[in-house]
mmCIF file of C-alpha atoms and ligand atoms in Angstrom:
data_model
loop_
_atom_site.group_PDB
_atom_site.id
_atom_site.type_symbol
_atom_site.label_atom_id
_atom_site.label_comp_id
_atom_site.label_asym_id
_atom_site.label_seq_id
_atom_site.Cartn_x
_atom_site.Cartn_y
_atom_site.Cartn_z
ATOM 1 C CA MET A 1 4.480 -4.619 -7.021
ATOM 2 C CA ASN A 2 7.972 -3.279 -6.389
ATOM 3 C CA PRO A 3 10.102 -0.794 -8.366
ATOM 4 C CA TRP A 4 11.437 -3.545 -10.633
ATOM 5 C CA GLU A 5 8.524 -5.882 -11.094
ATOM 6 C CA MET A 6 4.789 -5.792 -11.321
ATOM 7 C CA SER A 7 2.675 -8.879 -11.608
ATOM 8 C CA GLY A 8 -1.010 -8.607 -12.449
ATOM 9 C CA GLU A 9 -2.626 -5.221 -12.791
ATOM 10 C CA ILE A 10 -3.711 -2.496 -10.418
ATOM 11 C CA LYS A 11 -7.362 -1.580 -10.704
ATOM 12 C CA GLU A 12 -8.711 1.829 -9.729
ATOM 13 C CA GLN A 13 -10.331 0.375 -6.597
ATOM 14 C CA ASP A 14 -6.990 -1.134 -5.450
ATOM 15 C CA TYR A 15 -5.262 2.218 -4.949
ATOM 16 C CA PRO A 16 -6.764 3.192 -1.579
ATOM 17 C CA LYS A 17 -5.938 -0.293 -0.261
ATOM 18 C CA LEU A 18 -2.377 -0.077 -1.553
ATOM 19 C CA ILE A 19 -1.869 3.301 0.027
ATOM 20 C CA LYS A 20 -3.143 2.061 3.368
ATOM 21 C CA GLU A 21 -0.815 -0.908 3.147
ATOM 22 C CA PHE A 22 2.119 1.367 2.264
ATOM 23 C CA GLY A 23 1.303 3.746 5.105
ATOM 24 C CA ALA A 24 0.865 6.857 2.945
ATOM 25 C CA LYS A 25 -2.165 9.180 3.045
ATOM 26 C CA ILE A 26 -4.830 10.084 0.516
ATOM 27 C CA ILE A 27 -4.734 13.734 -0.603
ATOM 28 C CA ASP A 28 -8.046 15.048 0.689
ATOM 29 C CA ASP A 29 -9.935 18.238 -0.174
ATOM 30 C CA LYS A 30 -8.574 20.034 2.867
ATOM 31 C CA LEU A 31 -4.998 19.453 1.716
ATOM 32 C CA LEU A 32 -5.894 20.430 -1.855
ATOM 33 C CA ASN A 33 -7.286 23.725 -0.552
ATOM 34 C CA GLU A 34 -4.158 24.247 1.481
ATOM 35 C CA LEU A 35 -2.007 23.676 -1.617
ATOM 36 C CA LYS A 36 -4.207 25.981 -3.677
ATOM 37 C CA LYS A 37 -3.453 28.829 -1.273
ATOM 38 C CA PHE A 38 0.103 28.757 -2.636
ATOM 39 C CA THR A 39 -0.470 27.695 -6.222
ATOM 40 C CA GLY A 40 -3.597 29.721 -6.992
ATOM 41 C CA GLU A 41 -5.032 26.848 -9.029
ATOM 42 C CA LEU A 42 -4.936 23.075 -9.052
ATOM 43 C CA HIS A 43 -3.273 21.051 -11.781
ATOM 44 C CA PRO A 44 -5.633 18.636 -13.623
ATOM 45 C CA PHE A 45 -3.495 15.768 -12.262
ATOM 46 C CA LEU A 46 -4.715 16.795 -8.809
ATOM 47 C CA THR A 47 -8.364 17.443 -9.639
ATOM 48 C CA THR A 48 -8.580 14.115 -11.508
ATOM 49 C CA LYS A 49 -6.843 12.374 -8.579
ATOM 50 C CA LEU A 50 -4.035 11.021 -10.731
ATOM 51 C CA PHE A 51 -1.730 12.342 -8.014
ATOM 52 C CA PHE A 52 -3.779 11.006 -5.165
ATOM 53 C CA ALA A 53 -1.559 10.231 -2.183
ATOM 54 C CA HIS A 54 1.204 11.840 -0.152
ATOM 55 C CA ARG A 55 3.585 11.616 2.745
ATOM 56 C CA ASP A 56 4.018 14.798 4.796
ATOM 57 C CA LEU A 57 2.958 17.171 2.024
ATOM 58 C CA ASP A 58 1.067 19.040 4.758
ATOM 59 C CA THR A 59 4.295 19.495 6.716
ATOM 60 C CA VAL A 60 6.101 20.871 3.658
ATOM 61 C CA LEU A 61 3.310 23.417 3.130
ATOM 62 C CA ASP A 62 3.171 24.312 6.818
ATOM 63 C CA ASP A 63 6.884 24.984 6.911
ATOM 64 C CA TYR A 64 6.753 26.833 3.606
ATOM 65 C CA SER A 65 4.097 29.160 4.968
ATOM 66 C CA LYS A 66 6.538 29.976 7.777
ATOM 67 C CA GLY A 67 9.185 30.920 5.232
ATOM 68 C CA LYS A 68 11.126 27.646 5.292
ATOM 69 C CA GLU A 69 12.427 26.485 1.933
ATOM 70 C CA PHE A 70 12.113 23.054 0.330
ATOM 71 C CA TYR A 71 13.362 21.483 -2.893
ATOM 72 C CA LEU A 72 11.971 18.981 -5.384
ATOM 73 C CA TYR A 73 13.488 15.692 -6.448
ATOM 74 C CA THR A 74 12.398 13.135 -9.015
ATOM 75 C CA GLY A 75 14.063 10.756 -11.456
ATOM 76 C CA ARG A 76 14.165 8.331 -14.316
ATOM 77 C CA GLY A 77 15.795 4.957 -14.912
ATOM 78 C CA PRO A 78 17.049 5.182 -18.509
ATOM 79 C CA SER A 79 16.101 1.700 -19.678
ATOM 80 C CA GLY A 80 14.879 2.757 -23.121
ATOM 81 C CA LYS A 81 12.599 5.156 -24.944
ATOM 82 C CA MET A 82 10.207 7.187 -22.802
ATOM 83 C CA HIS A 83 6.444 6.900 -23.078
ATOM 84 C CA LEU A 84 3.770 9.310 -21.907
ATOM 85 C CA GLY A 85 3.386 7.427 -18.594
ATOM 86 C CA HIS A 86 7.022 8.087 -17.679
ATOM 87 C CA LEU A 87 6.531 11.746 -18.378
ATOM 88 C CA LEU A 88 3.603 12.261 -15.971
ATOM 89 C CA PRO A 89 5.677 12.829 -12.811
ATOM 90 C CA PHE A 90 7.884 15.242 -14.740
ATOM 91 C CA ILE A 91 4.928 17.232 -16.104
ATOM 92 C CA PHE A 92 3.626 17.546 -12.571
ATOM 93 C CA THR A 93 7.053 18.348 -11.125
ATOM 94 C CA LYS A 94 7.462 21.152 -13.638
ATOM 95 C CA TRP A 95 4.147 22.616 -12.505
ATOM 96 C CA LEU A 96 5.306 22.462 -8.870
ATOM 97 C CA GLN A 97 8.615 24.090 -9.770
ATOM 98 C CA ASP A 98 6.823 26.882 -11.632
ATOM 99 C CA LYS A 99 4.469 27.494 -8.723
ATOM 100 C CA PHE A 100 7.022 27.401 -5.904
ATOM 101 C CA ASP A 101 10.127 28.523 -7.800
ATOM 102 C CA VAL A 102 12.369 25.987 -6.060
ATOM 103 C CA ASP A 103 15.426 23.905 -6.919
ATOM 104 C CA LEU A 104 14.830 20.529 -8.544
ATOM 105 C CA LEU A 105 17.134 17.517 -8.611
ATOM 106 C CA ILE A 106 16.534 14.983 -11.391
ATOM 107 C CA GLN A 107 18.328 11.685 -10.876
ATOM 108 C CA MET A 108 19.156 9.470 -13.856
ATOM 109 C CA THR A 109 19.778 5.992 -12.447
ATOM 110 C CA ASP A 110 21.925 4.452 -15.190
ATOM 111 C CA ASP A 111 23.556 2.229 -12.534
ATOM 112 C CA GLU A 112 20.140 0.861 -11.527
ATOM 113 C CA LYS A 113 19.170 -0.099 -15.054
ATOM 114 C CA TYR A 114 22.523 -1.840 -15.535
ATOM 115 C CA LEU A 115 21.947 -3.841 -12.353
ATOM 116 C CA VAL A 116 18.321 -4.819 -12.850
ATOM 117 C CA ARG A 117 18.009 -5.175 -16.628
ATOM 118 C CA ASP A 118 19.901 -7.042 -19.245
ATOM 119 C CA ILE A 119 21.042 -3.960 -21.167
ATOM 120 C CA PRO A 120 24.651 -3.162 -22.150
ATOM 121 C CA MET A 121 26.079 -0.083 -20.416
ATOM 122 C CA GLU A 122 26.699 1.582 -23.758
ATOM 123 C CA GLU A 123 23.032 1.426 -24.653
ATOM 124 C CA ILE A 124 22.088 2.754 -21.209
ATOM 125 C CA ARG A 125 24.389 5.741 -21.721
ATOM 126 C CA LYS A 126 22.709 6.506 -25.042
ATOM 127 C CA ASN A 127 19.267 6.231 -23.428
ATOM 128 C CA THR A 128 20.407 8.485 -20.593
ATOM 129 C CA HIS A 129 21.311 11.247 -23.001
ATOM 130 C CA GLU A 130 18.087 10.896 -25.013
ATOM 131 C CA ASN A 131 15.885 10.671 -21.895
ATOM 132 C CA ILE A 132 17.477 13.788 -20.367
ATOM 133 C CA LEU A 133 16.596 15.700 -23.521
ATOM 134 C CA ASP A 134 13.033 14.336 -23.418
ATOM 135 C CA ILE A 135 12.630 15.436 -19.817
ATOM 136 C CA LEU A 136 14.212 18.866 -20.251
ATOM 137 C CA SER A 137 12.046 19.539 -23.290
ATOM 138 C CA LEU A 138 9.174 20.087 -20.837
ATOM 139 C CA GLY A 139 10.784 23.454 -20.120
ATOM 140 C CA PHE A 140 12.234 23.281 -16.604
ATOM 141 C CA LYS A 141 13.926 26.396 -15.213
ATOM 142 C CA LYS A 142 17.553 26.191 -16.228
ATOM 143 C CA GLU A 143 19.085 27.896 -13.227
ATOM 144 C CA LYS A 144 17.084 25.769 -10.758
ATOM 145 C CA THR A 145 17.183 22.351 -12.429
ATOM 146 C CA HIS A 146 20.055 19.984 -11.712
ATOM 147 C CA VAL A 147 20.378 16.665 -13.492
ATOM 148 C CA ILE A 148 22.368 13.994 -11.665
ATOM 149 C CA ILE A 149 23.639 11.046 -13.691
ATOM 150 C CA ASP A 150 24.577 8.415 -11.107
ATOM 151 C CA SER A 151 27.690 7.143 -12.889
ATOM 152 C CA GLU A 152 28.966 10.684 -13.468
ATOM 153 C CA GLN A 153 28.344 12.016 -9.955
ATOM 154 C CA SER A 154 29.575 8.843 -8.326
ATOM 155 C CA LYS A 155 31.917 10.538 -5.846
ATOM 156 C CA ILE A 156 29.353 12.695 -4.064
ATOM 157 C CA LEU A 157 26.615 10.069 -4.396
ATOM 158 C CA TYR A 158 28.736 7.204 -3.128
ATOM 159 C CA ASN A 159 30.073 9.085 -0.140
ATOM 160 C CA ASN A 160 26.505 9.754 0.961
ATOM 161 C CA ALA A 161 25.083 6.398 -0.149
ATOM 162 C CA ILE A 162 27.390 4.485 2.192
ATOM 163 C CA LEU A 163 25.973 6.408 5.165
ATOM 164 C CA PHE A 164 22.569 5.123 4.136
ATOM 165 C CA ALA A 165 23.742 1.611 3.222
ATOM 166 C CA LYS A 166 25.293 1.098 6.640
ATOM 167 C CA ARG A 167 21.806 1.423 8.152
ATOM 168 C CA LEU A 168 20.029 -0.837 5.674
ATOM 169 C CA THR A 169 20.340 -4.559 6.307
ATOM 170 C CA ALA A 170 20.198 -7.213 3.623
ATOM 171 C CA SER A 171 17.241 -8.796 5.373
ATOM 172 C CA THR A 172 15.246 -5.549 5.182
ATOM 173 C CA ALA A 173 16.071 -5.097 1.485
ATOM 174 C CA LYS A 174 15.102 -8.713 0.928
ATOM 175 C CA ALA A 175 11.782 -8.331 2.690
ATOM 176 C CA VAL A 176 10.879 -4.998 1.065
ATOM 177 C CA PHE A 177 11.820 -5.833 -2.532
ATOM 178 C CA GLY A 178 11.331 -9.591 -2.431
ATOM 179 C CA LEU A 179 15.003 -10.121 -3.305
ATOM 180 C CA LYS A 180 16.510 -13.591 -3.293
ATOM 181 C CA ASP A 181 19.989 -14.903 -2.468
ATOM 182 C CA SER A 182 20.521 -15.354 -6.185
ATOM 183 C CA ASP A 183 19.936 -11.629 -6.885
ATOM 184 C CA ASN A 184 23.074 -9.589 -7.501
ATOM 185 C CA VAL A 185 24.359 -7.547 -4.552
ATOM 186 C CA GLY A 186 24.001 -4.328 -6.541
ATOM 187 C CA LYS A 187 20.234 -4.586 -6.184
ATOM 188 C CA TYR A 188 20.598 -4.823 -2.410
ATOM 189 C CA PHE A 189 22.678 -1.646 -2.437
ATOM 190 C CA PHE A 190 20.751 0.372 -4.992
ATOM 191 C CA THR A 191 18.149 2.026 -2.731
ATOM 192 C CA SER A 192 21.070 3.765 -1.041
ATOM 193 C CA MET A 193 21.767 5.565 -4.341
ATOM 194 C CA GLN A 194 18.152 6.545 -4.989
ATOM 195 C CA ALA A 195 17.879 7.866 -1.425
ATOM 196 C CA VAL A 196 20.816 10.276 -1.670
ATOM 197 C CA PRO A 197 19.193 13.135 -3.624
ATOM 198 C CA ALA A 198 16.492 13.187 -0.909
ATOM 199 C CA PHE A 199 19.076 14.602 1.536
ATOM 200 C CA LEU A 200 21.859 15.784 -0.771
ATOM 201 C CA LEU A 201 21.133 19.501 -0.568
ATOM 202 C CA SER A 202 20.912 19.287 3.222
ATOM 203 C CA ALA A 203 24.248 17.457 3.261
ATOM 204 C CA ILE A 204 25.933 20.008 1.011
ATOM 205 C CA LYS A 205 24.512 23.090 2.695
ATOM 206 C CA GLY A 206 24.978 21.721 6.205
ATOM 207 C CA ARG A 207 21.413 22.478 7.302
ATOM 208 C CA ASN A 208 18.167 20.543 7.054
ATOM 209 C CA ILE A 209 16.035 21.350 4.017
ATOM 210 C CA ARG A 210 12.807 19.535 3.263
ATOM 211 C CA CYS A 211 12.620 17.521 0.085
ATOM 212 C CA LEU A 212 9.369 16.797 -1.783
ATOM 213 C CA ILE A 213 9.453 13.883 -4.219
ATOM 214 C CA PRO A 214 6.794 13.377 -6.918
ATOM 215 C CA TYR A 215 6.723 9.783 -8.210
ATOM 216 C CA GLY A 216 4.533 6.969 -9.493
ATOM 217 C CA ILE A 217 3.424 4.508 -6.824
ATOM 218 C CA ASP A 218 5.817 1.800 -8.092
ATOM 219 C CA GLN A 219 8.734 3.763 -6.575
ATOM 220 C CA ASP A 220 7.294 3.871 -3.078
ATOM 221 C CA ASP A 221 9.415 1.099 -1.526
ATOM 222 C CA HIS A 222 12.621 3.086 -1.999
ATOM 223 C CA PHE A 223 11.211 6.105 -0.253
ATOM 224 C CA LYS A 224 9.537 4.166 2.511
ATOM 225 C CA LEU A 225 13.021 2.914 3.403
ATOM 226 C CA ALA A 226 14.450 6.404 3.025
ATOM 227 C CA ARG A 227 11.874 7.693 5.516
ATOM 228 C CA ASP A 228 13.059 5.112 8.055
ATOM 229 C CA ILE A 229 16.734 5.787 7.600
ATOM 230 C CA LEU A 230 17.160 9.530 6.946
ATOM 231 C CA PRO A 231 16.244 10.591 10.505
ATOM 232 C CA LYS A 232 18.971 8.220 11.737
ATOM 233 C CA LEU A 233 21.419 10.319 9.702
ATOM 234 C CA GLY A 234 20.022 13.524 11.209
ATOM 235 C CA TYR A 235 17.929 14.527 8.173
ATOM 236 C CA TYR A 236 14.205 15.110 7.661
ATOM 237 C CA LYS A 237 12.105 12.257 6.360
ATOM 238 C CA PRO A 238 11.559 12.902 2.653
ATOM 239 C CA SER A 239 8.034 13.998 1.708
ATOM 240 C CA ALA A 240 6.210 12.562 -1.254
ATOM 241 C CA ILE A 241 3.405 13.195 -3.683
ATOM 242 C CA ILE A 242 2.388 9.972 -5.339
ATOM 243 C CA SER A 243 0.569 9.172 -8.583
ATOM 244 C CA LYS A 244 -1.363 6.226 -9.901
ATOM 245 C CA LEU A 245 0.132 4.502 -12.925
ATOM 246 C CA MET A 246 -1.172 5.493 -16.320
ATOM 247 C CA PRO A 247 -2.914 2.450 -17.763
ATOM 248 C CA SER A 248 -1.970 0.987 -21.107
ATOM 249 C CA LEU A 249 -3.905 2.142 -24.172
ATOM 250 C CA GLN A 250 -5.976 -1.002 -23.834
ATOM 251 C CA GLY A 251 -6.964 0.049 -20.327
ATOM 252 C CA SER A 252 -5.544 -2.901 -18.410
ATOM 253 C CA GLY A 253 -2.045 -3.163 -16.969
ATOM 254 C CA LYS A 254 0.259 -0.143 -16.931
ATOM 255 C CA MET A 255 1.645 1.683 -19.919
ATOM 256 C CA SER A 256 4.841 -0.236 -20.463
ATOM 257 C CA SER A 257 7.810 0.014 -22.820
ATOM 258 C CA SER A 258 7.921 -3.728 -23.361
ATOM 259 C CA ASP A 259 4.687 -3.689 -25.393
ATOM 260 C CA PRO A 260 4.887 -0.928 -28.043
ATOM 261 C CA ASN A 261 1.148 -1.083 -28.696
ATOM 262 C CA SER A 262 0.358 -0.460 -25.032
ATOM 263 C CA SER A 263 2.096 2.909 -25.009
ATOM 264 C CA ILE A 264 2.466 6.181 -26.800
ATOM 265 C CA PHE A 265 6.151 6.946 -27.117
ATOM 266 C CA LEU A 266 7.464 10.477 -27.241
ATOM 267 C CA ASP A 267 8.945 9.815 -30.675
ATOM 268 C CA ASP A 268 5.756 8.338 -32.176
ATOM 269 C CA ASN A 269 4.868 10.381 -35.263
ATOM 270 C CA GLU A 270 1.435 11.912 -35.870
ATOM 271 C CA GLU A 271 0.190 9.023 -37.903
ATOM 272 C CA THR A 272 1.343 6.425 -35.365
ATOM 273 C CA VAL A 273 -0.383 8.314 -32.551
ATOM 274 C CA ARG A 274 -3.600 8.479 -34.565
ATOM 275 C CA ARG A 275 -3.386 4.776 -35.458
ATOM 276 C CA LYS A 276 -2.661 3.663 -31.878
ATOM 277 C CA ILE A 277 -5.507 5.742 -30.473
ATOM 278 C CA ASN A 278 -7.970 4.571 -33.131
ATOM 279 C CA LYS A 279 -6.995 0.952 -32.973
ATOM 280 C CA TYR A 280 -6.112 0.304 -29.334
ATOM 281 C CA ALA A 281 -7.427 3.042 -27.024
ATOM 282 C CA PHE A 282 -9.861 1.592 -24.513
ATOM 283 C CA SER A 283 -13.213 3.254 -25.107
ATOM 284 C CA GLY A 284 -15.894 4.196 -22.614
ATOM 285 C CA GLY A 285 -18.282 4.592 -25.569
ATOM 286 C CA ARG A 286 -20.989 2.206 -26.734
ATOM 287 C CA ASP A 287 -20.681 -0.522 -29.344
ATOM 288 C CA THR A 288 -22.865 1.139 -31.965
ATOM 289 C CA LYS A 289 -23.483 4.689 -33.041
ATOM 290 C CA GLU A 290 -27.186 4.332 -32.199
ATOM 291 C CA GLU A 291 -26.513 3.120 -28.664
ATOM 292 C CA GLN A 292 -23.948 5.848 -28.118
ATOM 293 C CA ARG A 293 -26.428 8.539 -29.220
ATOM 294 C CA LYS A 294 -29.074 7.074 -26.937
ATOM 295 C CA LEU A 295 -27.084 6.091 -23.834
ATOM 296 C CA GLY A 296 -23.919 8.175 -24.017
ATOM 297 C CA ALA A 297 -20.355 7.232 -22.987
ATOM 298 C CA ASN A 298 -18.493 6.818 -19.720
ATOM 299 C CA PRO A 299 -15.687 9.373 -20.241
ATOM 300 C CA ASP A 300 -13.969 8.552 -16.940
ATOM 301 C CA ILE A 301 -12.786 5.152 -18.147
ATOM 302 C CA ASP A 302 -12.110 6.275 -21.709
ATOM 303 C CA PHE A 303 -8.399 6.409 -22.574
ATOM 304 C CA ALA A 304 -8.841 9.044 -25.282
ATOM 305 C CA PHE A 305 -10.839 11.346 -23.008
ATOM 306 C CA ASN A 306 -8.392 10.954 -20.131
ATOM 307 C CA MET A 307 -5.420 11.864 -22.315
ATOM 308 C CA TYR A 308 -7.387 14.821 -23.656
ATOM 309 C CA ARG A 309 -8.151 16.103 -20.186
ATOM 310 C CA PHE A 310 -4.543 15.720 -19.082
ATOM 311 C CA LEU A 311 -3.208 17.669 -22.026
ATOM 312 C CA GLU A 312 -5.836 20.315 -22.797
ATOM 313 C CA PRO A 313 -5.068 23.380 -20.676
ATOM 314 C CA ASP A 314 -8.478 25.016 -21.241
ATOM 315 C CA GLN A 315 -10.768 23.587 -18.541
ATOM 316 C CA THR A 316 -13.928 25.006 -20.155
ATOM 317 C CA LYS A 317 -13.153 23.025 -23.305
ATOM 318 C CA VAL A 318 -12.581 19.870 -21.247
ATOM 319 C CA ASP A 319 -15.883 20.303 -19.400
ATOM 320 C CA LYS A 320 -17.729 20.807 -22.672
ATOM 321 C CA VAL A 321 -16.200 17.680 -24.263
ATOM 322 C CA TYR A 322 -17.013 15.705 -21.108
ATOM 323 C CA SER A 323 -20.695 16.565 -21.261
ATOM 324 C CA GLU A 324 -20.944 16.159 -25.054
ATOM 325 C CA TYR A 325 -19.373 12.707 -24.896
ATOM 326 C CA LYS A 326 -21.250 11.594 -21.794
ATOM 327 C CA SER A 327 -24.578 12.647 -23.272
ATOM 328 C CA GLY A 328 -23.954 10.783 -26.532
ATOM 329 C CA ARG A 329 -23.863 13.905 -28.695
ATOM 330 C CA MET A 330 -20.210 13.108 -29.330
ATOM 331 C CA LEU A 331 -19.173 9.725 -30.738
ATOM 332 C CA SER A 332 -16.116 7.626 -29.847
ATOM 333 C CA GLY A 333 -14.455 8.339 -33.191
ATOM 334 C CA GLU A 334 -14.757 12.085 -32.627
ATOM 335 C CA MET A 335 -13.385 11.742 -29.097
ATOM 336 C CA LYS A 336 -10.423 9.754 -30.401
ATOM 337 C CA ALA A 337 -9.690 12.347 -33.085
ATOM 338 C CA LEU A 338 -9.711 15.151 -30.499
ATOM 339 C CA SER A 339 -7.443 13.163 -28.227
ATOM 340 C CA ALA A 340 -4.956 12.314 -30.982
ATOM 341 C CA ASP A 341 -4.834 16.015 -31.931
ATOM 342 C CA ALA A 342 -4.103 17.001 -28.313
ATOM 343 C CA ILE A 343 -1.363 14.357 -27.978
ATOM 344 C CA ASN A 344 0.200 15.350 -31.303
ATOM 345 C CA ALA A 345 0.157 19.033 -30.395
ATOM 346 C CA PHE A 346 1.819 18.228 -27.061
ATOM 347 C CA LEU A 347 4.474 15.999 -28.654
ATOM 348 C CA SER A 348 5.215 18.484 -31.385
ATOM 349 C CA LYS A 349 5.830 21.215 -28.787
ATOM 350 C CA LEU A 350 8.191 18.866 -26.947
ATOM 351 C CA ARG A 351 10.070 18.142 -30.157
ATOM 352 C CA SER A 352 10.675 21.745 -31.022
ATOM 353 C CA ARG A 353 11.833 22.553 -27.471
ATOM 354 C CA ARG A 354 14.046 19.476 -27.560
ATOM 355 C CA GLU A 355 15.706 20.819 -30.695
ATOM 356 C CA SER A 356 16.303 24.213 -29.118
ATOM 357 C CA ILE A 357 17.989 22.907 -25.948
ATOM 358 C CA LYS A 358 19.987 20.140 -27.636
ATOM 359 C CA ASP A 359 23.271 22.019 -27.379
ATOM 360 C CA ASP A 360 22.607 23.441 -23.954
ATOM 361 C CA VAL A 361 22.161 20.271 -21.880
ATOM 362 C CA ASP A 362 25.424 20.832 -19.990
ATOM 363 C CA SER A 363 24.034 23.893 -18.241
ATOM 364 C CA TYR A 364 21.379 21.715 -16.564
ATOM 365 C CA MET A 365 23.888 19.251 -15.126
ATOM 366 C CA PHE A 366 24.360 19.011 -11.377
ATOM 367 C CA ASP A 367 27.305 21.016 -10.095
ATOM 368 C CA VAL A 368 27.996 20.884 -6.369
ATOM 369 C CA ASP A 369 29.593 24.338 -6.398
ATOM 370 C CA ARG A 370 26.253 25.937 -7.255
ATOM 371 C CA PHE A 371 24.998 25.001 -3.782
ATOM 372 C CA LYS A 372 27.954 26.017 -1.678
HETATM 373 P P1 TYM B 401 11.216 4.897 -14.147
HETATM 374 O O1 TYM B 401 12.177 5.338 -15.195
HETATM 375 O O2 TYM B 401 10.733 3.497 -14.163
HETATM 376 O O3 TYM B 401 9.963 5.846 -14.189
HETATM 377 C C1 TYM B 401 10.102 7.270 -14.146
HETATM 378 C C2 TYM B 401 8.926 7.858 -13.375
HETATM 379 O O4 TYM B 401 7.710 7.538 -14.070
HETATM 380 C C3 TYM B 401 6.816 6.835 -13.213
HETATM 381 N N1 TYM B 401 6.073 5.895 -14.069
HETATM 382 C C4 TYM B 401 4.792 6.062 -14.361
HETATM 383 N N2 TYM B 401 3.913 6.990 -13.945
HETATM 384 C C5 TYM B 401 2.649 6.876 -14.381
HETATM 385 N N3 TYM B 401 2.227 5.882 -15.217
HETATM 386 C C6 TYM B 401 3.075 4.927 -15.669
HETATM 387 N N4 TYM B 401 2.629 3.969 -16.471
HETATM 388 C C7 TYM B 401 4.427 4.982 -15.228
HETATM 389 N N5 TYM B 401 5.538 4.237 -15.445
HETATM 390 C C8 TYM B 401 6.524 4.815 -14.728
HETATM 391 C C9 TYM B 401 7.685 6.191 -12.156
HETATM 392 O O5 TYM B 401 6.957 5.939 -10.981
HETATM 393 C C10 TYM B 401 8.758 7.260 -11.959
HETATM 394 O O6 TYM B 401 8.304 8.274 -11.088
HETATM 395 N N6 TYM B 401 14.193 4.234 -10.109
HETATM 396 C C11 TYM B 401 13.418 5.204 -10.884
HETATM 397 C C12 TYM B 401 14.206 6.453 -11.185
HETATM 398 C C13 TYM B 401 14.283 7.402 -10.029
HETATM 399 C C14 TYM B 401 13.203 8.108 -9.430
HETATM 400 C C15 TYM B 401 13.775 8.881 -8.392
HETATM 401 C C16 TYM B 401 11.836 8.139 -9.708
HETATM 402 C C17 TYM B 401 15.421 7.775 -9.353
HETATM 403 N N7 TYM B 401 15.115 8.663 -8.376
HETATM 404 C C18 TYM B 401 12.963 9.730 -7.602
HETATM 405 C C19 TYM B 401 11.021 8.969 -8.925
HETATM 406 C C20 TYM B 401 11.581 9.740 -7.899
HETATM 407 C C21 TYM B 401 12.917 4.569 -12.158
HETATM 408 O O7 TYM B 401 13.472 3.626 -12.669
HETATM 409 O O8 TYM B 401 11.815 5.243 -12.717
#
């Protein structure tokens, strides 16, 4: 697995191994309790261990408790329509921003998608605009959210990216990403662009500020490199909070844009959501109604239940559904209907927010003067 390619599939039991290999740490109960001291509660993505690993999250919290600020940074490569999997880090980032009331940089890597995919620049620009709206429709704080489009902020990004690029050799990029001589040189350079927002506020303000980056595990290579190189530029290593990848509806492989039936897209209408869940969602229930009543389901591996628990804010409701389904009192069809309702309610809220901010996107765009 690297940010641009994934062969095979990651199974639940592979994650601890991957994390060990990558040199990150599992988020343990002690760290969760530490975090809870500041947030008051834990997001379901933490209690369900969707966000399960970190780098230096403890240091960020330690410093924060001593009154030292930090900021958040995450991003999206606008290669096409967004699905629910892409939205997970943003949902979680919004929760962190609400809890800590900190600045957030969102990087849109249109340059990356031009370099690594066969998509015309014009289409990427259209996706960029649509994806920004999708992301902002989650309701980020306007005055603290700063969207960076790589091609539009090229001056400030490039001037910082070259500092990074000078310390990254082609052989390291080759080894980390599995690049070949036949790969375009843009790919060799690109990590330097994705690394910049991890130190940009420190660079602008002229003092070191910690940066916490929520992302899916497929992005880890970029930030592993950034952790090596940033101290050489006099900055803190970036900290990270890392999630597993949401599986496809079918339960194997990751939710991916290239197979429309593997994913729920943000613009899927109510009927499509219902059809996809009914037809494709991997079920932890039994084959027959009789068996289900007798033996019950395994909700933990059930796509419909997992979506429901991610999206239903009322934990008592979630606990009740869990025990009803597990005991066999609830059937797969009922679970799927509940899940489709929760997804549709979530998507419909996004759509109406999207409509209301449509003409206000400019006020979320990165402006260096706001940090000086
Ligand atoms: P991109 O657009 O591929 O993905 C955006 C974010 O979504 C995560 N992700 C997923 N999370 C859970 N389940 C899935 N099935 C799934 N698919 C994707 C990704 O890990 C990512 O966090 N190069 C980046 C854009 C970027 C970025 C960043 C991402 C720039 N700066 C800083 C994270 C943090 C990209 O193409 O992401």
